[in-house]
Structures are given as C-alpha cells and as structure tokens.
C-alpha cells in the first residue's frame, strides 16, 4: 500500500445552478483522509457539509451540480471517472450513512431487502448467505431480534433503530472509507452517544477510514483524529482534534465551541447560538466570509480574504487576527 | 389493532349505497307517467294484468315491494324481458353480456398501463427536456378529447380508411382468439388513451419525486446499476400510486365502456342497458342499474383493499 492518503481533495468546489444564479456551496477545499483515519467535518447548517461529502463520493446529480478540482481515491482520480465506473467504488470502496434515516430508507421495501441487495449484487452472495450476513450485521449494530427486523418496513422502526439499520447497510460491503453525514442528528442525546460509540468500535474493528459530518463539535470530540471546521463552503480551520480544542485560532471555531451542549449545564438553559446568518452563497463577497458575524472584525477583514495559513504543522486556519495571536 | 373492523364498516357502506340507489329506482318505476303493467301488457285482460301486478309486487306498498324485489335480485331472479314475449330471463342477458364488458375494462386497463409505464418513466427522466414536453403535451391534449370522439376518429382512420381493424361486432375468445383481440383493439384503445394519459402524468410526477428522494441516492451509493435502481427503488414506490389510480378508475371506466359498446356494436352490458332503455324494459333496467351500482361499489372497495396490500405504510392504519 502506498503512503498516499486514502482520499485526497484538491481545490475541490461544487456549485449549483439556481434561479438566482450559480450557488457556490463548496469552495476550494483541500482535505486529505489518511488510511484508517477518522476526520470530523463540523459546521452549522448550510455550510456545505453534505454537498462536500456527496460531491467527494460523486453522488451529486450530474445535471445540477458542477464540480471542479480533483478527488483522488486510492490513487485514482475520481473526478475524471465516469459514473458507470464510479459504481465499482460505491458500497465497497466508499459508503455513506445519510443524514436522515427516514428519507434515506425506501419506505416500501423491507429492511432485509435493502440491507442485502448490496451483498447480493456487489458481492454476488447467494440469497441465504446474504440473509445470514444481514442478520449478523443487524446484530452487530445491536438491533434486538434482527431476524424479525429483516421483515419490517422502515416506518415500523424507531429513529434510533432506523439509524442503526442505515449504519448496517453502509457497512454491509465492508467499505474502506465511510462518510457519516450527521449520523446522530435525528437521535436523542443518550442514543447519540451510543451510536457514536458503535461507529468508533466498528471503525477500529474493520480498520476503515471515516469522515464524520456534524454541526455539533461535541459529537465528534472523542471520536476523531482531526477536525475540519467549515464555514460558508470553505474550510476555515483544520487541526488534530486535541490541538483544535486546546488551541483554536479561528473565531468561528470558538463560537462553535461555545455552542456545544454541556451535560452539566442546568436543563432548559439555552445554548449560546451564533448570532447572524451565513452569507448568501449566490453572492460571493470579498473579505472574510465570517466578517458579518465576527466579534473581532476590523476593516481589514472586510477588504481582504484571509488565506489559509499554518499555525503549527497540521494546524491551519483562515483569519487575519487569530485567537491567541497578535491582534 | 382490529383489521376486520374497517372492512366491515366499508361493506356496510357498500350495502347502504346499493339499497338506496335501487330503492330510489323502484320508487321511480311507480312514478312513471303510464302504469308499468299497462305498458307491458297493452292488450292484456284484467286478470292477466292483475297477475303481472302481483309478480312485480306492485300490489304491495313501496317498502314491501322493494324488499321482495331485493330478495329476488339477490337470488338472481331478476324477472323477464317482456318485449321478447316473456321468453328470456334478465339473468340470462346479464350472464351473457357482463363478462364481455368486464373483459373490455380489463383490456383497457392493460393497454393504458402498457402505454403509461414506459412513457411515465421516460418523461420523468427527461423532465423539462424537449422529448418530455412533446410527449406530455400530446398526452394532455389526448386526455381532454372524450372517449367517443377518439372512437370515431379511430373508426374513420384505422378502421374505414386503413382497414386494419374491424369497427363493428364482437367475437368470443373461445370462438376465435385472434379475431377476438382484433375486434377489441379499437374499442379498448379508444377507452385507454385518456387513462394512459392520466397514468403517465401520475407516474411522471411520482418518479420525478422519487428521483429527488434520498433513498434513490442511497441506493446508488450501494453501487447498484441504474436499471436496478429504477426498477426496485423508483418504480416500485411509484407503482403504488399507479395501482391505486388504476383500481379507482375501474369505477369510472364503467360509464365509458357502456358508451363505447354502443359505438362498436359490442353486445356487452352497456349495449343491454341501451337496448332496455330503447324498448322500455324497465323491469330489466332496474336490475341492470342495480348491477352497475354494485360493480361501482365493489371496484372502489377492492381498490381500497388493494392499496392496503401494495403500500405497507397504510396497513393497519385503515
Ligand atoms: N441540489 C441543490 N441545489 C441547489 N442548492 C443546493 C443543493 N443542495 C444543497 N444546496 C445548497 O448548498 C448549500 C450547502 O448545503 P448542504 O446541504 O451541504 O449544507 P449542510 O452543511 O449539509 O447543512 P445541514 O446541516 O443542514 O445538512 C446550501 O446553501 C444549500 O441550499
Ligand atoms: S478574519 Fe477578521 S472577521 Fe474573519 S474571522 Fe478573523 S477576525 Fe473575524
Ligand atoms: Mg447536511
């Protein structure tokens, strides 16, 4: 195996054609995911996390979404690969846990059918083998009475169960890289922790790489090696997880940090939310994209776009006036 | 949850609809400007007339007479066609003509679905493109033309000018299967075009919606082929709506079939009704209309039950 990263995005951008003109959902992203690594992608709703992960896999609709830049997976340039060949990677090379387990499971097909079809078609398993493996998988994601669940429809399961089914489906063909798009958002807090724990266990067990997408820094804190913070389609800070928590540079990361729900906070207390909204993605602006909401904003921020600079090896950020730096 | 209860409630409604509609008819029969018995036995002696009055329960009050009629009807005793000299039973006409009409309806549905499924899927994948616009607009136009107009058009073009298909009469399947189908092509196509148009539109909408749904992207992310995704993930959920529409349209199809049979001189149930109307066979007509109402209700109930079977989401919630 080469020392190159398993997945490598270079200058990766995605834009959509909309009625109001092109919408720049993801802009100039450079990200690597090493073999066996767990990378968190964190950002608020609308920051482009889903578009980034689907775009990297090649799952965006061809007609509406324009991709540019390169996606190198296992030394193959997927951005140049036709969809027919991309399919060879899907399920076995890369798989995805979708954001909403209610809409990502086909409402009129049984769990068993949806779970085993990948096994049967991609791995050419027989029906009996695939069924046995399906039950094993459901068992592995800790679904009680898996044989009965195989015969059920998605609407007959609770949210937590559906999410576990999604995980089982994504893992069915033992992918080497798993994208988990908000794997816990639809769940309540105790179940969230269980599902994250399960994902971490499975990652170690199967030796796969994982990209965990979330809007909640707290969710990925204990389950990732590195974290990339996204804002308005850009990576604004990326660092090893410990380094990020100990020594964040970007004011947006700080704001995200403050909005992590704390278990010891008095119940009912509202979390500090970041005031203001994301800039309009159809109106590219000059200057720092966080300027309109940043407490430390100066004129320079509005006039010139801060470049991605390295604080320490492996820790980069985009800000003229980083926290802890000279202001 | 008790699943029998909603079905029972439905059957109750069904019975009520049939009773009310036929009771209304039997009241109408008493309100005819000329007395029914006088109409049938123009030359009859008073004794003969009295006997017929008793047979038709016209000597009883409205409710008793209706009740007696209903009892006979359920048993298949629907009286006679008096214009034939009293030799033929209504029941024999029903058993002869009804299967023909049901066959026409079945073939029509098949033709409509065979046209609509590929077109619906094709136009959905091409949504907004030129081919979609041409097909969708053509179908929309076709669906606004009434059945009988399409029938006349087909008769003139395909039947009379091109002489591809016969335009009159009926041949039983057992007598000559080839001629049987050949004779039913034009009637069933005339009936099916409108249906095909509405099914295509339904399917197109559903497939477009399904293609946007995450579960289709999810299916793709498993590395399945496009044709498999189309079949198992796009078409299957969309077919629920389609089946529902097909089942619900059976009832609506009754009316069209009755008209079309008269245009193509097919001795089906609609032909019998028209004949009974023209020859003032009111006794037979009452049973014919009761059967039509029965058919309408049965189709609708079956449709409801069928939806429950094909769409797991509605199971138990009905
Ligand atoms: N198919 C599409 N067509 C047009 N715009 C789109 C499309 N998909 C996403 N977008 C836009 O791209 C931007 C990023 O969306 P994305 O779904 O990636 O956000 P996200 O970070 O995943 O948010 P969330 O936490 O709500 O899932 C948004 O402005 C969104 O409106
Ligand atoms: S560049 Fe300026 S506006 Fe942007 S995050 Fe840094 S301090 Fe805030
Ligand atoms: Mg998202």
PDB file of C-alpha atoms and ligand atoms in Angstrom, chain A residues 16 18 23 25 44-51 99 182 281, ligand 1:
ATOM      1  CA  UNK A  16     -25.382  24.620  -8.323  1.00  0.00           C
ATOM      2  CA  UNK A  18     -30.249  28.118  -9.267  1.00  0.00           C
ATOM      3  CA  UNK A  23     -24.726  28.957  -5.881  1.00  0.00           C
ATOM      4  CA  UNK A  25     -21.913  25.541  -1.989  1.00  0.00           C
ATOM      5  CA  UNK A  44     -23.524  24.939  11.022  1.00  0.00           C
ATOM      6  CA  UNK A  45     -26.492  24.070   8.854  1.00  0.00           C
ATOM      7  CA  UNK A  46     -25.989  25.163   5.255  1.00  0.00           C
ATOM      8  CA  UNK A  47     -22.212  25.389   5.452  1.00  0.00           C
ATOM      9  CA  UNK A  48     -21.849  22.772   2.696  1.00  0.00           C
ATOM     10  CA  UNK A  49     -21.004  19.609   4.634  1.00  0.00           C
ATOM     11  CA  UNK A  50     -23.451  17.360   2.834  1.00  0.00           C
ATOM     12  CA  UNK A  51     -22.537  18.770  -0.567  1.00  0.00           C
ATOM     13  CA  UNK A  99     -28.317  12.437   7.096  1.00  0.00           C
ATOM     14  CA  UNK A 182     -24.865  13.722  10.657  1.00  0.00           C
ATOM     15  CA  UNK A 281     -23.928  31.539  -1.218  1.00  0.00           C
TER      16      UNK A 281
HETATM   17  N1  LIG C   1     -29.363  20.311  -5.041  1.00  0.00           N
HETATM   18  C1  LIG C   1     -29.090  21.572  -4.647  1.00  0.00           C
HETATM   19  N2  LIG C   1     -29.422  22.601  -5.438  1.00  0.00           N
HETATM   20  C2  LIG C   1     -29.165  23.870  -5.058  1.00  0.00           C
HETATM   21  N3  LIG C   1     -28.567  24.213  -3.908  1.00  0.00           N
HETATM   22  C3  LIG C   1     -28.211  23.245  -3.077  1.00  0.00           C
HETATM   23  C4  LIG C   1     -28.457  21.851  -3.392  1.00  0.00           C
HETATM   24  N4  LIG C   1     -28.002  21.091  -2.368  1.00  0.00           N
HETATM   25  C5  LIG C   1     -27.501  21.967  -1.459  1.00  0.00           C
HETATM   26  N5  LIG C   1     -27.617  23.237  -1.873  1.00  0.00           N
HETATM   27  C6  LIG C   1     -27.146  24.449  -1.153  1.00  0.00           C
HETATM   28  O1  LIG C   1     -25.807  24.244  -0.814  1.00  0.00           O
HETATM   29  C7  LIG C   1     -25.543  24.797   0.448  1.00  0.00           C
HETATM   30  C8  LIG C   1     -24.903  23.771   1.350  1.00  0.00           C
HETATM   31  O2  LIG C   1     -25.847  22.765   1.640  1.00  0.00           O
HETATM   32  P1  LIG C   1     -25.513  21.466   2.491  1.00  0.00           P
HETATM   33  O3  LIG C   1     -26.713  20.590   2.404  1.00  0.00           O
HETATM   34  O4  LIG C   1     -24.236  20.898   2.065  1.00  0.00           O
HETATM   35  O5  LIG C   1     -25.384  22.030   3.955  1.00  0.00           O
HETATM   36  P2  LIG C   1     -25.074  21.211   5.277  1.00  0.00           P
HETATM   37  O6  LIG C   1     -23.865  21.790   5.854  1.00  0.00           O
HETATM   38  O7  LIG C   1     -25.083  19.764   4.993  1.00  0.00           O
HETATM   39  O8  LIG C   1     -26.296  21.633   6.161  1.00  0.00           O
HETATM   40  P3  LIG C   1     -27.219  20.738   7.118  1.00  0.00           P
HETATM   41  O9  LIG C   1     -26.541  20.725   8.446  1.00  0.00           O
HETATM   42  O10 LIG C   1     -28.498  21.496   7.147  1.00  0.00           O
HETATM   43  O11 LIG C   1     -27.340  19.392   6.494  1.00  0.00           O
HETATM   44  C9  LIG C   1     -26.842  25.338   0.971  1.00  0.00           C
HETATM   45  O12 LIG C   1     -26.882  26.720   0.744  1.00  0.00           O
HETATM   46  C10 LIG C   1     -27.869  24.645   0.145  1.00  0.00           C
HETATM   47  O13 LIG C   1     -29.001  25.459  -0.019  1.00  0.00           O
END
